[in-house]
C-alpha positions as a printed Julia matrix, in Angstrom:
326×3 Matrix{Float64}:
 118.56  165.23  -144.45
 121.04  164.11  -141.79
 123.36  161.15  -142.09
 124.14  158.44  -139.56
 127.72  158.32  -138.37
 129.85  156.18  -136.12
 131.16  158.6   -133.53
 134.77  158.43  -132.4
 135.06  157.34  -128.82
 138.14  159.52  -128.35
 137.43  162.86  -130.01
 133.81  164.04  -130.03
 132.86  167.45  -128.69
 129.05  167.9   -128.68
 129.43  171.65  -129.26
 131.99  171.24  -132.05
 131.18  172.98  -135.33
 132.84  170.63  -137.83
 132.85  166.84  -138.22
 135.86  165.17  -139.81
 134.97  161.86  -141.43
 137.65  159.22  -141.95
 137.72  156.79  -144.87
 136.14  154.17  -142.59
 133.31  156.64  -141.84
 134.46  157.21  -138.27
 133.44  160.72  -137.22
 135.46  163.2   -135.14
 133.6   166.33  -133.99
 135.94  169.24  -133.32
 136.2   173.01  -133.79
 136.98  174.74  -137.08
 138.83  177.62  -135.48
 141.13  175.34  -133.53
 142.07  173.32  -136.6
 142.53  176.45  -138.7
 144.81  177.92  -136.04
 147.17  174.93  -136.24
 146.92  174.09  -139.94
 146.97  176.41  -142.97
 145.71  173.47  -145.02
 142.56  173.13  -142.92
 142.2   176.9   -142.88
 142.18  176.99  -146.68
 139.86  173.99  -146.88
 137.32  175.69  -144.63
 137.59  178.89  -146.65
 137.17  177.22  -150.04
 135.14  174.08  -149.46
 131.41  174.16  -149.98
 130.19  171.81  -147.29
 127.04  170.04  -148.39
 124.21  170.6   -145.95
 122.69  167.33  -147.13
 125.52  165.47  -145.42
 125.2   167.39  -142.16
 124.88  165.59  -138.86
 122.85  167.31  -136.16
 123.12  170.48  -138.29
 126.92  170.24  -138.13
 128.75  170.17  -141.49
 130.74  167.05  -142.35
 134.13  167.14  -144.08
 135.18  163.88  -145.72
 138.92  163.22  -145.47
 141.14  160.66  -147.2
 142.77  159.68  -143.9
 142.15  156.61  -141.76
 140.76  156.81  -138.25
 143.89  154.93  -137.18
 145.95  157.97  -138.19
 143.48  160.74  -137.36
 142.82  159.69  -133.79
 146.36  160.23  -132.36
 146.71  163.63  -134.06
 143.29  164.91  -133.02
 143.7   163.64  -129.45
 146.98  165.54  -129.31
 145.57  168.72  -130.88
 142.48  168.87  -128.7
 144.31  168.09  -125.48
 142.46  164.83  -124.95
 145.84  163.11  -124.64
 149.12  164.95  -125.15
 151.14  161.76  -125.29
 154.18  163.58  -126.71
 154.47  165.42  -123.41
 153.22  162.99  -120.78
 154.12  159.47  -121.86
 157.41  157.91  -120.81
 156.76  155.01  -123.18
 155.16  156.02  -126.48
 153.48  153.83  -129.05
 155.47  154.08  -132.26
 152.32  153.75  -134.35
 150.8   156.83  -132.69
 153.95  158.88  -133.16
 154.2   157.84  -136.81
 150.57  158.84  -137.39
 151.22  162.26  -135.88
 154.3   162.8   -138.06
 152.5   161.68  -141.2
 149.4   163.84  -140.82
 151.07  166.85  -139.23
 153.32  166.93  -142.3
 150.36  166.53  -144.63
 148.39  169.33  -142.98
 151.47  171.55  -142.46
 151.38  171.54  -138.68
 155.1   172.23  -138.52
 155.48  172.75  -134.78
 153.8   169.45  -133.97
 155.61  167.62  -136.77
 159.03  168.86  -135.65
 158.29  167.99  -132.04
 157.3   164.44  -132.97
 160.26  164.01  -135.33
 162.65  165.12  -132.6
 161.4   162.33  -130.34
 162.05  159.83  -133.11
 165.48  161.27  -133.9
 166.48  161.11  -130.23
 166.36  157.32  -130.58
 167.06  156.63  -134.24
 169.64  159.28  -135.14
 172.19  158.42  -132.45
 174.82  155.72  -132.21
 173.52  152.84  -130.04
 175.57  151.71  -127.05
 178.51  149.53  -128.08
 177.81  146.98  -125.36
 174.15  146.48  -126.3
 172.55  144.61  -129.17
 170.91  147.11  -131.55
 167.6   145.24  -131.69
 167.55  145.1   -127.9
 168.39  148.82  -127.68
 165.46  149.71  -129.95
 163.02  147.28  -128.37
 163.62  148.77  -124.92
 163.68  152.39  -126.06
 160.84  154.74  -125.11
 159.18  153.92  -128.46
 159.72  150.15  -128.33
 160.71  150.04  -132.01
 160.66  146.67  -133.78
 162.52  145.79  -137.03
 159.2   145.81  -138.93
 158.76  149.48  -137.99
 161.78  150.27  -140.18
 159.58  150.47  -143.29
 157.59  153.28  -141.71
 160.72  155.12  -140.58
 162.35  154.95  -144.03
 159.21  156.34  -145.63
 158.77  159.03  -142.99
 162.39  160.09  -143.42
 161.86  160.36  -147.15
 158.62  162.26  -146.69
 160.01  164.81  -144.24
 163.6   165.05  -145.46
 165.03  163.81  -142.14
 167.88  161.77  -143.6
 169.42  161.39  -140.14
 166.83  158.64  -139.58
 167.96  156.58  -142.57
 171.14  154.8   -141.37
 169.5   153.06  -138.43
 166.21  152.51  -140.3
 167.92  150.78  -143.23
 170.1   148.85  -140.8
 166.9   147.57  -139.16
 165.49  146.64  -142.58
 168.47  144.36  -143.11
 167.24  142.13  -140.26
 164.05  141.33  -142.19
 163.69  138.33  -144.48
 164.12  138.68  -148.25
 160.44  137.84  -148.74
 159.4   140.63  -146.38
 161.74  143.13  -148.03
 160.37  142.34  -151.49
 156.67  141.81  -150.82
 156.12  143.72  -147.58
 153.67  142.6   -144.91
 150.11  143.26  -143.77
 149.52  145.32  -140.64
 146.22  146.79  -139.46
 144.69  145.77  -142.78
 147.21  147.69  -144.91
 150.1   146.47  -147.02
 153.36  147.9   -145.7
 156.27  147.86  -148.13
 159.26  149.82  -149.33
 159.73  151.54  -152.64
 161.69  149.44  -155.2
 164.77  151.63  -154.93
 164.84  151.18  -151.17
 164.49  147.4   -151.52
 167.59  147.38  -153.74
 169.41  149.52  -151.18
 168.51  147.03  -148.43
 169.75  143.98  -150.34
 172.99  145.77  -151.15
 173.31  146.76  -147.49
 172.62  143.22  -146.25
 175.45  141.87  -148.39
 177.9   144.57  -147.31
 176.95  144.22  -143.65
 177.51  140.46  -143.82
 180.98  141.11  -145.23
 181.65  143.71  -142.53
 180.59  141.24  -139.84
 182.92  138.54  -141.18
 185.83  140.98  -141.36
 185.09  142.11  -137.81
 185.16  138.49  -136.66
 188.6   137.98  -138.19
 189.98  141.26  -136.85
 188.73  140.67  -133.31
 189.73  137.03  -132.77
 193.0   136.81  -134.73
 195.48  136.25  -131.9
 198.46  136.52  -134.22
 197.48  139.98  -135.46
 198.95  141.93  -132.54
 197.85  140.07  -129.41
 201.06  138.12  -128.92
 203.02  141.37  -128.49
 201.13  142.23  -125.28
 200.04  138.79  -124.03
 201.45  137.69  -120.67
 200.34  134.05  -120.94
 200.62  132.93  -124.59
 200.31  129.27  -123.69
 196.89  129.99  -122.21
 195.54  132.76  -124.42
 196.48  131.49  -127.89
 194.53  128.22  -127.46
 191.6   130.18  -125.99
 191.36  132.4   -129.07
 191.72  129.49  -131.46
 189.19  127.47  -129.49
 186.71  130.34  -129.56
 187.02  130.59  -133.33
 186.43  126.83  -133.7
 183.43  127.04  -131.35
 181.74  129.8   -133.34
 182.46  128.27  -136.75
 181.08  124.92  -135.58
 178.03  125.93  -133.56
 177.14  129.42  -134.78
 178.49  129.8   -138.33
 175.65  132.1   -139.37
 176.8   134.67  -136.83
 180.0   135.17  -138.8
 178.07  136.61  -141.74
 175.21  138.12  -139.77
 173.71  141.5   -140.74
 173.95  142.42  -137.08
 177.44  143.76  -137.6
 177.11  146.5   -134.99
 176.37  144.02  -132.23
 177.49  140.54  -133.2
 180.8   140.57  -131.33
 180.0   143.15  -128.66
 179.4   140.53  -125.97
 182.31  138.1   -125.9
 182.42  135.15  -123.5
 186.16  134.66  -123.86
 187.41  137.31  -121.41
 187.6   134.93  -118.43
 189.88  132.58  -120.37
 192.54  135.12  -121.36
 194.97  137.42  -119.57
 194.14  141.01  -118.64
 196.27  142.47  -121.43
 194.56  140.34  -124.07
 191.17  141.2   -122.59
 191.88  144.94  -122.9
 193.15  144.52  -126.46
 190.08  142.48  -127.32
 187.79  145.21  -125.98
 189.68  147.81  -128.0
 189.28  145.69  -131.12
 185.53  145.4   -130.58
 185.23  149.18  -130.17
 187.33  149.83  -133.27
 185.36  147.47  -135.49
 182.09  148.86  -134.1
 183.18  152.35  -135.14
 184.15  151.11  -138.6
 180.76  149.47  -139.12
 178.95  152.52  -137.72
 180.8   154.68  -140.25
 179.84  152.24  -142.99
 176.12  152.45  -142.15
 176.24  156.16  -142.91
 176.08  155.27  -146.61
 172.37  154.87  -145.95
 172.17  158.57  -145.07
 172.4   159.57  -148.73
 169.12  160.83  -150.02
 167.46  157.97  -151.88
 165.79  158.95  -155.11
 163.35  156.59  -156.81
 162.06  157.05  -160.34
 158.64  155.86  -159.26
 158.34  158.09  -156.17
 156.26  160.95  -157.52
 152.61  160.23  -157.08
 153.21  156.65  -155.97
 151.7   155.1   -152.9
 153.85  154.8   -149.8
 152.67  152.44  -147.08
 153.71  153.5   -143.61
 153.02  150.95  -140.87
 149.37  150.52  -141.64
 148.99  153.83  -143.44
 148.47  154.38  -147.13
 149.2   157.88  -148.33
 150.28  159.58  -151.56
 154.01  160.18  -151.35
 155.06  163.83  -151.71
 151.7   164.68  -153.29
 149.14  166.0   -150.81
């Protein structure tokens, strides 16, 4: 007896000899040999599994997987050559890349996993430009990464051991609201949230980043710190610095304790009101404090261990998968 299936519109080869069925009952018809060539997990599954002929479709055996079609589609399109977006796309969808990393790790497709992770590390594991807001840098990167994607990146870093992704990912998490950090959010029908230990890390980081931002503010705009030694027009520059401090404290007080410590004072609108020597010193101060904050964010690089990690469910941007246990 054959079963009725909803065929994938992306990956369906009429002459394929195996059908992969997602949890939503979306069917992908591909070739056993091709999957076995790329994945020792699939190779072992085909060797051991007794595929029930009663669930065959058009005399083609059906293998039920625990993966969503949302995740399977990008990986299978890549594997079968339907769309090698890792190679051809100048602007990738982060969700597709995350799906490829997740399932290529699960099915031990190391070459594909490492290739996809490298694309992510090229953006996330580098220091962003000092003259550009971090959120803007990520939004206009080739992956167009949003702060909400940080949950997925933290979990992928933990899953694959790529701790180089953690500093920027946790930094992004700090932009999210306390409610989102604690309870997560719904995307593509799935609950996306961090592990409890990572939530604690984020709240600790938010507090420390706010302190770092306030200290940066004081270091950068304190005219009396060392500016007067190089200033050529004290009567002009000193009031400009003091006026700028009053302006920010009156109209933008939240910026002083913002979590955006890497970017908050990168773009200053005071340069036109001060002498060239003060302007150069101000730029040097911004660079110095940026480096100090960047060094601070490396505390997030430490491998985060959670007591509830083994066998727990990790939600990765619309994906639900057993963490570390495949």
